[in-house]
PDB file of C-alpha atoms in Angstrom:
ATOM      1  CA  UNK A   1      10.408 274.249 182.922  1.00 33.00           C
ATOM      2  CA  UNK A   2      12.569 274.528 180.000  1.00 33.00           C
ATOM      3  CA  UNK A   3      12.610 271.029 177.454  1.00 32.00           C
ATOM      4  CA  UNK A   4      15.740 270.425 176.010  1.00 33.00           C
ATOM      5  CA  UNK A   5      15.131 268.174 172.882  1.00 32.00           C
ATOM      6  CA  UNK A   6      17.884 265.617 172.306  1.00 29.00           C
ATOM      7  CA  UNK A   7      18.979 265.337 168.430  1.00 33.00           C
ATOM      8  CA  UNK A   8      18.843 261.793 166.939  1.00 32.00           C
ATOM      9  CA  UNK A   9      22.259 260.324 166.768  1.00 31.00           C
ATOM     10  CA  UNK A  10      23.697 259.798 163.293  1.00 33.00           C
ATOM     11  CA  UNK A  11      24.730 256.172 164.065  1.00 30.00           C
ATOM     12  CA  UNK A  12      22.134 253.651 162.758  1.00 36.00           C
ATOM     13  CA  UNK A  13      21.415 251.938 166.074  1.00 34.00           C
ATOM     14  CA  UNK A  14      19.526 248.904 164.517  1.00 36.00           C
ATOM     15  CA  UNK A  15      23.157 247.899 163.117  1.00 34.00           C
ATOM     16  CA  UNK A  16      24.412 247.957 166.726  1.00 32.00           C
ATOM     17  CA  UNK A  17      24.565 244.835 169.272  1.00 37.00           C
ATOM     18  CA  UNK A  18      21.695 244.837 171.483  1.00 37.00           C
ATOM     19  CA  UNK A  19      24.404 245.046 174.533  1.00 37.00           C
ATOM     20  CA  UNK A  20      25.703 247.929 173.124  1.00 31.00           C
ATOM     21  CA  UNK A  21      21.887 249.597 172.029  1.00 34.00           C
ATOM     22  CA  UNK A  22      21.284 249.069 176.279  1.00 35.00           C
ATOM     23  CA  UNK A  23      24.472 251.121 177.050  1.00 35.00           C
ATOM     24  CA  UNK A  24      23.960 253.598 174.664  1.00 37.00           C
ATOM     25  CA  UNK A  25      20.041 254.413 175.567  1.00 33.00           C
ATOM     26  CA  UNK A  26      21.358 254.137 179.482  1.00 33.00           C
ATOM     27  CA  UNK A  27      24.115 256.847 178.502  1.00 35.00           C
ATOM     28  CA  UNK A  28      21.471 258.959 176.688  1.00 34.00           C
ATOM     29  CA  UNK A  29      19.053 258.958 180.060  1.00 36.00           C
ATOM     30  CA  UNK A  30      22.153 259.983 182.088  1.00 33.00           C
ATOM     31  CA  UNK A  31      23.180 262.754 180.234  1.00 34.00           C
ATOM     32  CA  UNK A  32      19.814 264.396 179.611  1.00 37.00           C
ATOM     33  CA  UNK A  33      19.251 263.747 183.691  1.00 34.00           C
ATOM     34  CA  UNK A  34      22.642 265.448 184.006  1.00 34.00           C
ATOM     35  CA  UNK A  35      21.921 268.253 182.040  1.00 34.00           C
ATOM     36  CA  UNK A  36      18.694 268.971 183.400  1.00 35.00           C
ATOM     37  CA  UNK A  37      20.305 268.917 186.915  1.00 34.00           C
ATOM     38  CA  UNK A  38      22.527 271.480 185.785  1.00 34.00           C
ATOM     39  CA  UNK A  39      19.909 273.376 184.579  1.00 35.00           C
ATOM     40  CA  UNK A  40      17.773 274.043 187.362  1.00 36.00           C
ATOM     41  CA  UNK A  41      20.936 274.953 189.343  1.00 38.00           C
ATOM     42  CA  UNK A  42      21.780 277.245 186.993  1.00 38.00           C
ATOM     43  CA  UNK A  43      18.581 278.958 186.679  1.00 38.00           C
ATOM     44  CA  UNK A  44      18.064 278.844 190.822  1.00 39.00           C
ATOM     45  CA  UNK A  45      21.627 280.919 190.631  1.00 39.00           C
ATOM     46  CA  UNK A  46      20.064 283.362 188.113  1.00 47.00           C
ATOM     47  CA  UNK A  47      16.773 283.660 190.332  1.00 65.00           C
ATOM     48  CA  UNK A  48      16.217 285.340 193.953  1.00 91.00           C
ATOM     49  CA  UNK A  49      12.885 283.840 195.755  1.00 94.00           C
ATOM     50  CA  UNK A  50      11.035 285.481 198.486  1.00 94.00           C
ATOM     51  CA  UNK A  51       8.032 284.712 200.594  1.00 95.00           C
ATOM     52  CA  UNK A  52       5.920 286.133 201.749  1.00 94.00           C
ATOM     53  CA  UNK A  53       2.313 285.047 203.931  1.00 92.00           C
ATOM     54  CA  UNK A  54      -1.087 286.557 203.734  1.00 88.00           C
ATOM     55  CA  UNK A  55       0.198 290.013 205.835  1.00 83.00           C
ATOM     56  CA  UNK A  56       3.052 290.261 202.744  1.00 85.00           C
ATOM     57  CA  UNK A  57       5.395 290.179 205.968  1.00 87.00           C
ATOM     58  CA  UNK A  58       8.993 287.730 204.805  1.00 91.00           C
ATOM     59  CA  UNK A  59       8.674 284.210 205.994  1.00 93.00           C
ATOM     60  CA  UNK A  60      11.718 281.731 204.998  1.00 90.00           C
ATOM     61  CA  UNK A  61       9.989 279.562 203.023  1.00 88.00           C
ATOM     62  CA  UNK A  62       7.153 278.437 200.628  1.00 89.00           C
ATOM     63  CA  UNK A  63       5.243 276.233 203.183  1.00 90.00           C
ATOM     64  CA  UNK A  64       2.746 278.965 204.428  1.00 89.00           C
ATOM     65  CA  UNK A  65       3.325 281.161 202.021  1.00 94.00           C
ATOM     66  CA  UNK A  66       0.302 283.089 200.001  1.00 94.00           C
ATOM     67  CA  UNK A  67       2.384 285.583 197.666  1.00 96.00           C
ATOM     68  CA  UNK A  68       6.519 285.089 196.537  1.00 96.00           C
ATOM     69  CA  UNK A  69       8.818 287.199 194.398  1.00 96.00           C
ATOM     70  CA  UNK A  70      11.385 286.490 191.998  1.00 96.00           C
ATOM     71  CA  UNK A  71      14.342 288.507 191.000  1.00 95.00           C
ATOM     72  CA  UNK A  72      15.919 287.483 187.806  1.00 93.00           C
ATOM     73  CA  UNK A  73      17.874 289.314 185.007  1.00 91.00           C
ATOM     74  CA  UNK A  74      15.586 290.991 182.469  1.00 88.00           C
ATOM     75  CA  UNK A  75      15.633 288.717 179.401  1.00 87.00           C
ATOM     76  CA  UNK A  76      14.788 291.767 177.150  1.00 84.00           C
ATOM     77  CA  UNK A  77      17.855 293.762 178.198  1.00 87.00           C
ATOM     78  CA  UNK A  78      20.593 291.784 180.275  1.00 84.00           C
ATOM     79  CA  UNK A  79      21.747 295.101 182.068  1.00 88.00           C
ATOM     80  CA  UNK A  80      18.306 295.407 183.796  1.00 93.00           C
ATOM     81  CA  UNK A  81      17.066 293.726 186.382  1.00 95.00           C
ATOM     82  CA  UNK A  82      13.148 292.375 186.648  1.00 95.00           C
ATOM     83  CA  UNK A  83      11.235 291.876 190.062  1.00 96.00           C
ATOM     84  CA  UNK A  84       7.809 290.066 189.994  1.00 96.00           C
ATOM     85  CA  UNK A  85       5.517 289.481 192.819  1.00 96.00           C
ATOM     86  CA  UNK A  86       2.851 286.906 192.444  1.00 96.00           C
ATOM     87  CA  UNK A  87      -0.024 285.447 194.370  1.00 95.00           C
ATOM     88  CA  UNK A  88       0.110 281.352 194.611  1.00 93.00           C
ATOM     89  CA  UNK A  89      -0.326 279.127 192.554  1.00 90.00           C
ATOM     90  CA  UNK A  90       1.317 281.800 189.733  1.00 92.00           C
ATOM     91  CA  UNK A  91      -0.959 284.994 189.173  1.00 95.00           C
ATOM     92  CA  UNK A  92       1.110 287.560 188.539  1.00 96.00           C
ATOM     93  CA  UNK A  93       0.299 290.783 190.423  1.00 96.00           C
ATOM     94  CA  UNK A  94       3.807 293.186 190.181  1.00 96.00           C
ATOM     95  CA  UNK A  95       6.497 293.489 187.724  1.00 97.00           C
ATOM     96  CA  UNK A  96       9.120 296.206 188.205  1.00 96.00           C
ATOM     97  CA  UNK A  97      12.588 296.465 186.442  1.00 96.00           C
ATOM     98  CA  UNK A  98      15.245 298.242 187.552  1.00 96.00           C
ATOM     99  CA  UNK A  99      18.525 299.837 185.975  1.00 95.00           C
ATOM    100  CA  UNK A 100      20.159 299.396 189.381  1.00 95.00           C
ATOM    101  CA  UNK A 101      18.144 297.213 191.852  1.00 93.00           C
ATOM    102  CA  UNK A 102      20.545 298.160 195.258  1.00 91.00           C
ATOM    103  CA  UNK A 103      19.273 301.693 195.217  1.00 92.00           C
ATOM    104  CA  UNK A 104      15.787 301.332 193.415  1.00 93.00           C
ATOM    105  CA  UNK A 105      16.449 302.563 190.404  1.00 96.00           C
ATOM    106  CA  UNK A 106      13.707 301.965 188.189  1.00 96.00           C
ATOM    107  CA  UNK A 107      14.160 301.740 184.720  1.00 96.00           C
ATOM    108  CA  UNK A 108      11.290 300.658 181.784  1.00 95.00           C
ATOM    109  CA  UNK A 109       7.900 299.351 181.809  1.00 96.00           C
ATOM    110  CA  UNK A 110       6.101 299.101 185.514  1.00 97.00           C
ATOM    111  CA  UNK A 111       2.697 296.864 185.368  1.00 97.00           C
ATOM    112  CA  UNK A 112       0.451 296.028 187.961  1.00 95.00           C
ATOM    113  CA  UNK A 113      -2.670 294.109 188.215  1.00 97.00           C
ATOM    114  CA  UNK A 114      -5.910 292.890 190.231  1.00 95.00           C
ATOM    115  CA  UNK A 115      -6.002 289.818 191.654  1.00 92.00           C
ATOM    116  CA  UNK A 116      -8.488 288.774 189.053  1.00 94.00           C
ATOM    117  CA  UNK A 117      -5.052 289.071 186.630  1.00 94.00           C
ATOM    118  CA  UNK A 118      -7.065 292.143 184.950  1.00 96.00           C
ATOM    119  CA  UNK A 119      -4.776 294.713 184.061  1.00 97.00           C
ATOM    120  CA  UNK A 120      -4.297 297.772 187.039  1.00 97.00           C
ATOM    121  CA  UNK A 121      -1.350 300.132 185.854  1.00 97.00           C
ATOM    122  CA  UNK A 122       0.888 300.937 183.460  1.00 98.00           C
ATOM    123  CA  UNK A 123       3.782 303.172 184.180  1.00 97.00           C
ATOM    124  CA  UNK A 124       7.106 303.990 182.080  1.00 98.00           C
ATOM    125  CA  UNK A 125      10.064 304.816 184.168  1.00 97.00           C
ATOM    126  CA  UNK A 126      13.340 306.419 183.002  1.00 96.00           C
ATOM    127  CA  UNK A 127      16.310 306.463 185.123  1.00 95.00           C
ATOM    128  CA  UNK A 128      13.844 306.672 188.573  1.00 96.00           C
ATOM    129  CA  UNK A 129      11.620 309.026 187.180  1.00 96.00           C
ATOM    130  CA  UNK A 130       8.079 308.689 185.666  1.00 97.00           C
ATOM    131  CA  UNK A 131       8.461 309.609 181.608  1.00 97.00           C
ATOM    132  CA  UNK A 132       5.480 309.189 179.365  1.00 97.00           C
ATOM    133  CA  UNK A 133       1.958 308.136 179.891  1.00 98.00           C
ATOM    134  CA  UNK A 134       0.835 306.736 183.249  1.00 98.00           C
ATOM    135  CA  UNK A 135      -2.294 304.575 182.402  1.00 98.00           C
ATOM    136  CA  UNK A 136      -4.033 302.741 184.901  1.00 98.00           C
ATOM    137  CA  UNK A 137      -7.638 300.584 184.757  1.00 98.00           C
ATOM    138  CA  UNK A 138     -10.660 299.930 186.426  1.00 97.00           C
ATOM    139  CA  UNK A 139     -11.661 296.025 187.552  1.00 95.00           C
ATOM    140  CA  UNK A 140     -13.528 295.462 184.842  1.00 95.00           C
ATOM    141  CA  UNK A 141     -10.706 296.536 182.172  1.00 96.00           C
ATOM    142  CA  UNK A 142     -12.580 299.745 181.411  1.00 97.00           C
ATOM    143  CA  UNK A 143      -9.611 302.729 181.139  1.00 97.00           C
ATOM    144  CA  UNK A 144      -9.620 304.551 184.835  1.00 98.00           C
ATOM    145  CA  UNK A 145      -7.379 307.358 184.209  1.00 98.00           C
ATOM    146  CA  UNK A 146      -4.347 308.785 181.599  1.00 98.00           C
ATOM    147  CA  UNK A 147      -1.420 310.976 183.118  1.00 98.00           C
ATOM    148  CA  UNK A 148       1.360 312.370 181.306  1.00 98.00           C
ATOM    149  CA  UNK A 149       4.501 313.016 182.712  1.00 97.00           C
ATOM    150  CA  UNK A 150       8.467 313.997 181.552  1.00 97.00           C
ATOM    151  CA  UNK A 151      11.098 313.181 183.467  1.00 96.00           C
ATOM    152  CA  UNK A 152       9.551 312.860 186.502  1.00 95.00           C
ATOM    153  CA  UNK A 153       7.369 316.359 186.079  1.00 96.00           C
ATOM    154  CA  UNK A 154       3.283 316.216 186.238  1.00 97.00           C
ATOM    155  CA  UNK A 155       1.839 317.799 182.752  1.00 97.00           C
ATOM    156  CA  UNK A 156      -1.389 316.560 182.181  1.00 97.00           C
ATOM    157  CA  UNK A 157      -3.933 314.279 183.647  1.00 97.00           C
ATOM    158  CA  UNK A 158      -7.478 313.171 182.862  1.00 97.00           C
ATOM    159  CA  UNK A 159     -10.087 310.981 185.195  1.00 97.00           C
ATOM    160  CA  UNK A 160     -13.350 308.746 184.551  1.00 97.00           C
ATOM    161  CA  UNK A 161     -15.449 306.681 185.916  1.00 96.00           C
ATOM    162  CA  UNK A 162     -16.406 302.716 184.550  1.00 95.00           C
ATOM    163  CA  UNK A 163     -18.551 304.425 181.969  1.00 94.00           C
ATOM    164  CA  UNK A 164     -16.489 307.307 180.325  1.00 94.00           C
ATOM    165  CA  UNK A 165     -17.471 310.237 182.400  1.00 97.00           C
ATOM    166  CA  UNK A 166     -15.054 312.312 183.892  1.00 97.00           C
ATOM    167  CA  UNK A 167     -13.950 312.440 187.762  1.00 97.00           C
ATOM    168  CA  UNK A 168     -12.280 315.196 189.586  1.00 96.00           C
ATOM    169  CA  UNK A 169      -8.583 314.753 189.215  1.00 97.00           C
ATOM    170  CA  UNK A 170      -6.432 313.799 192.302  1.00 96.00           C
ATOM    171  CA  UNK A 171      -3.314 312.823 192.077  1.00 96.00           C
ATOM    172  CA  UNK A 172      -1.914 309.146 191.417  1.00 96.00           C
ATOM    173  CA  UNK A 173       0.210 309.480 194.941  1.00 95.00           C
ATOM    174  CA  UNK A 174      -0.870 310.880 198.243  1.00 96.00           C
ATOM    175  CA  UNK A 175       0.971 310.829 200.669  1.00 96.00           C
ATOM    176  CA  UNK A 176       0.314 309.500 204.696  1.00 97.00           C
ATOM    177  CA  UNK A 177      -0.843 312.947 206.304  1.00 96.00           C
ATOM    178  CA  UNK A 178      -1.377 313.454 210.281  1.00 96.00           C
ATOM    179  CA  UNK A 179      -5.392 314.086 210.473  1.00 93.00           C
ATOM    180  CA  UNK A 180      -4.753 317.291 212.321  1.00 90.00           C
ATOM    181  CA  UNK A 181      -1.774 318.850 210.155  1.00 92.00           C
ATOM    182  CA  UNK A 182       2.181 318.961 210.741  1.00 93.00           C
ATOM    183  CA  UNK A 183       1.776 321.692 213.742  1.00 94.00           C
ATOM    184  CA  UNK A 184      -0.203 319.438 215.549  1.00 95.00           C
ATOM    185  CA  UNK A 185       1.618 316.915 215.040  1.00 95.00           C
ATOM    186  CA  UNK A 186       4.908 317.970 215.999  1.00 95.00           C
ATOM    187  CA  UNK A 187       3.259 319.754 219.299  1.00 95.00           C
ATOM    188  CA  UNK A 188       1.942 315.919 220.281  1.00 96.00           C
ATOM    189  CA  UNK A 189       5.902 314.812 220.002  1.00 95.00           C
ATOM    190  CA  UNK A 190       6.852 317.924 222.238  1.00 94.00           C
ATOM    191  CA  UNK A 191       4.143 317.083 224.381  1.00 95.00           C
ATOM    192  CA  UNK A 192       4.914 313.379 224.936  1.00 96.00           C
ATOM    193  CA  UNK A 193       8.363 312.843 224.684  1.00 96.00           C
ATOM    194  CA  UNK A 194      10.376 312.328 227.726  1.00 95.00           C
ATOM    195  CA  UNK A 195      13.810 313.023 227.842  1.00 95.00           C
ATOM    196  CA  UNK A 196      15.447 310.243 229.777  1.00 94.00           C
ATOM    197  CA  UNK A 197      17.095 310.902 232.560  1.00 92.00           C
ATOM    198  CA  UNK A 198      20.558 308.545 232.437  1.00 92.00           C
ATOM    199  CA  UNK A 199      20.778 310.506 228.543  1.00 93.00           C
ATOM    200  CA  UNK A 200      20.233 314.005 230.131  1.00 92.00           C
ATOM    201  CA  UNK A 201      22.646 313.370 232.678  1.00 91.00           C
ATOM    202  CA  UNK A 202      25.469 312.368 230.093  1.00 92.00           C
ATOM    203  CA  UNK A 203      24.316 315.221 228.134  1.00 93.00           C
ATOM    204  CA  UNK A 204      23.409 312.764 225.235  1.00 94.00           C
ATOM    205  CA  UNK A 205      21.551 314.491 222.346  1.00 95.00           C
ATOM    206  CA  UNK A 206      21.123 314.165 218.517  1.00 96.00           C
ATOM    207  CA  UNK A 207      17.938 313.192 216.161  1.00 97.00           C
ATOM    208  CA  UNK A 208      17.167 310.115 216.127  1.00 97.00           C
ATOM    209  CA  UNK A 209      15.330 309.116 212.313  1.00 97.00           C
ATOM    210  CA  UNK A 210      12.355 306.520 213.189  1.00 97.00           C
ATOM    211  CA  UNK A 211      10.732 304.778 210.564  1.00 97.00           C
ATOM    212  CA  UNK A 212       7.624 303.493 209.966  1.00 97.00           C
ATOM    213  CA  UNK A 213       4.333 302.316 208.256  1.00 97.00           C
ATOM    214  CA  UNK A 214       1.256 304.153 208.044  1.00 97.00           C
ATOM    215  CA  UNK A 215      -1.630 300.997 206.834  1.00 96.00           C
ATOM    216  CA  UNK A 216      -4.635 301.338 204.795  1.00 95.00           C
ATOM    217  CA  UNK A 217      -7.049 302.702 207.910  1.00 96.00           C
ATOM    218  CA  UNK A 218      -4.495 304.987 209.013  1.00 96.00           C
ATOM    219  CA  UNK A 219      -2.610 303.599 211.894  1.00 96.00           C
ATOM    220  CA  UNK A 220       1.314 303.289 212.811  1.00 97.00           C
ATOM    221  CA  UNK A 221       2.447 300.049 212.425  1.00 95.00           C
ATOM    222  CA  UNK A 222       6.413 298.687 211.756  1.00 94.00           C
ATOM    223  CA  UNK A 223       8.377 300.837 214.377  1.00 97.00           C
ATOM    224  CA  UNK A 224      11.635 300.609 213.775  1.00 96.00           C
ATOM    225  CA  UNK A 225      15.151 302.898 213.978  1.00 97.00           C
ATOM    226  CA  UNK A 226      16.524 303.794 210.465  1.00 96.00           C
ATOM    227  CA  UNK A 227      19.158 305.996 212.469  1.00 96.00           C
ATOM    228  CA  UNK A 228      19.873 306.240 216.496  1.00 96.00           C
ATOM    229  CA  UNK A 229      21.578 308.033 218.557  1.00 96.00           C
ATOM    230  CA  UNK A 230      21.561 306.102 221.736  1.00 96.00           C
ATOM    231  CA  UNK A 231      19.607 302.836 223.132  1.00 95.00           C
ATOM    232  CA  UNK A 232      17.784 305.592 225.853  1.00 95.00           C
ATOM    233  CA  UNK A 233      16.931 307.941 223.377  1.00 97.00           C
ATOM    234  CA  UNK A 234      16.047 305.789 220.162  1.00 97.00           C
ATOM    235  CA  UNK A 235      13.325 303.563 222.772  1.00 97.00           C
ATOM    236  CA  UNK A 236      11.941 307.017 224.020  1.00 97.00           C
ATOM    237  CA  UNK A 237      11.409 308.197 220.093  1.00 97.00           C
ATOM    238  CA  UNK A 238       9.881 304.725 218.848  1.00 97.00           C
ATOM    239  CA  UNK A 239       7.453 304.849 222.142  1.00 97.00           C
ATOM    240  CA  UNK A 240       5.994 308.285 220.824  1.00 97.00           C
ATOM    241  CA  UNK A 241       5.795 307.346 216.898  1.00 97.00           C
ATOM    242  CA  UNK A 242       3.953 304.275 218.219  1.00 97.00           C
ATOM    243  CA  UNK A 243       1.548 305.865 220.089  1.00 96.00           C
ATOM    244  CA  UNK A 244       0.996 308.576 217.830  1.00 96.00           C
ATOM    245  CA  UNK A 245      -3.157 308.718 217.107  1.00 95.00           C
ATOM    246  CA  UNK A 246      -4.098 307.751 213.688  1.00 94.00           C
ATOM    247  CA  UNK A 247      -3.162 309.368 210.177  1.00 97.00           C
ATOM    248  CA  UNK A 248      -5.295 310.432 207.007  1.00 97.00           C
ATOM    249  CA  UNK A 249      -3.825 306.969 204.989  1.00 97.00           C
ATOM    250  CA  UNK A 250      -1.376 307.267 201.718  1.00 97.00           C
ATOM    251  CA  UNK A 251      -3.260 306.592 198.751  1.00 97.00           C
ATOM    252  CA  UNK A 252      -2.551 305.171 195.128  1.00 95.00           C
ATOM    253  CA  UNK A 253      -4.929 305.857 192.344  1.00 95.00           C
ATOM    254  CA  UNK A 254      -7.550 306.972 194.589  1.00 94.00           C
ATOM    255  CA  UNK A 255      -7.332 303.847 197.192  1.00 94.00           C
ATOM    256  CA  UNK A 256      -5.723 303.698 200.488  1.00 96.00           C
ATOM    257  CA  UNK A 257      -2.677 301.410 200.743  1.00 95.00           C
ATOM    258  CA  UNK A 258      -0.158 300.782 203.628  1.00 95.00           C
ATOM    259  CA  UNK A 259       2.613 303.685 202.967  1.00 96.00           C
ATOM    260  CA  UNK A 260       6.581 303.847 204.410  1.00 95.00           C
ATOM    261  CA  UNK A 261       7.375 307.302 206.855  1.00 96.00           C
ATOM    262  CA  UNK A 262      10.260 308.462 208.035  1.00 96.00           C
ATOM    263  CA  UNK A 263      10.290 311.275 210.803  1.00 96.00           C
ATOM    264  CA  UNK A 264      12.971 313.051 213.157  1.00 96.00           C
ATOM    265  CA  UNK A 265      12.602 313.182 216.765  1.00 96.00           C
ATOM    266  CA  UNK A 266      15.060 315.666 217.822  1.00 95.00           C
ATOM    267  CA  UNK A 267      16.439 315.490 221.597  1.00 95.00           C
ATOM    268  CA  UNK A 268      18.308 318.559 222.676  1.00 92.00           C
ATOM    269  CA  UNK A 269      19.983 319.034 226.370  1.00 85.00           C
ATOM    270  CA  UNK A 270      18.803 322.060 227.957  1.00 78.00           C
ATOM    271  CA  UNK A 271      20.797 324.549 230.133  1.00 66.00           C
TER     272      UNK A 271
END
């Protein structure tokens, strides 16, 4: 927390009645409480807390909470905006600014790191795109590999392992694939899906846009509509995405991690 140091007053107290010494020093004790009151209010205006528990799912407060996340104002450049994630008690693990924070903009210096607090990632961003040199580390600080991008475009890139030699390069993002291709996968939908029959008879169609999460072994997880077209036909499309059998996992830097999907399940009436 921030110490505010209170300047000596000018007035020579020892020439002061001892009455007036106790009022004084009482005054002094109320205003420094005072301020510091209006301190913490102002910097739990300035600051945004989340929590989250050990699945990183929201809960409302600290009290069972193993990782939180503050939004604040960037204190290098006010028109930014800086997001850090941390594990409790305070190990910082994310820290992500943004030139506009509603629509994920990200702007400047991305870092990541291990749980041990060792350095992951390094990643400039200009104006939402990647622009410079993406650096990222092994666990044991040792460099892991050295992209180069501009404005968002691939250029160069250059992997080894914890002793200098090099790796065969793969890229830094992969995304969640279905295991047996995007044919197969759209003939399971068309295979599966049942129109329902209160939506055929009102001759309700559309797509209906499902999202959800593919997790670090591969399987759908976090069903949810992003946009429906009806109650009958947005149930029928989140039964088939959450049955769907399991994917070939997103991966960062060569590790699988839990990745967002988005996919269209299109209803059409026949004749």
């Amino acid at each position: 927390m921030l110490k505010q140091s209170i300047p000596h007053s000018e007035i020579d107290q020892q020439s002061l009645p001892m009455e007036l010494m106790k009022t004084n020093i009482f005054s002094v004790r109320i205003t420094v409480i005072t301020f510091t009151l209006i301190l913490i209010a102002s910097c739990a205006q300035a600051q945004d807390t989340i929590f989250f528990d050990y699945q990183m799912k929201e809960i409302k407060s600290m009290l069972g909470a193993r990782y939180y996340q503050i939004t604040d104002k960037d204190s290098a450049d006010a028109s930014k905006t800086v997001v850090r994630k941390y594990m409790r008690p305070k190990v910082l693990l994310e820290e992500t600014r943004y030139s506009d924070l509603k629509n994920k903009v990200m702007d400047g210096i991305y870092r990541n790191y291990y749980e041990t607090t060792q350095l992951h990632s390094v990643i400039p961003y200009k104006n939402g795109k990647i622009d410079g040199e993406l650096i990222t580390y092994w666990g044991n600080g040792e460099l892991k590999r050295k992209d180069k991008y501009e404005n968002g475009k691939f250029i160069s890139g250059h992997i080894q392992n914890t002793h200098g030699k090099d790796l065969p390069y793969i890229d830094y993002i992969i995304l969640p694939r279905y295991k047996k291709g995007e044919e197969k996968m759209n003939k399971y939908i068309q295979d599966n899906l049942i129109y329902p029959e209160e939506a055929q008879t009102k001759k309700i169609s559309g797509t209906v846009q499902v999202m959800f999460t593919i997790n670090s072994k591969g399987v759908v997880k976090d069903v949810s509509i992003l946009k429906g077209v009806s109650p009958e036909l947005d149930t029928e499309a989140k039964r088939v995405i959450w049955n769907m059998p399991p994917w070939k996992p997103g991966m960062v830097d060569g590790m699988p991690v839990e990745m967002p999907m988005v996919l269209p399940v299109k209803f059409v009436v026949s004749n």
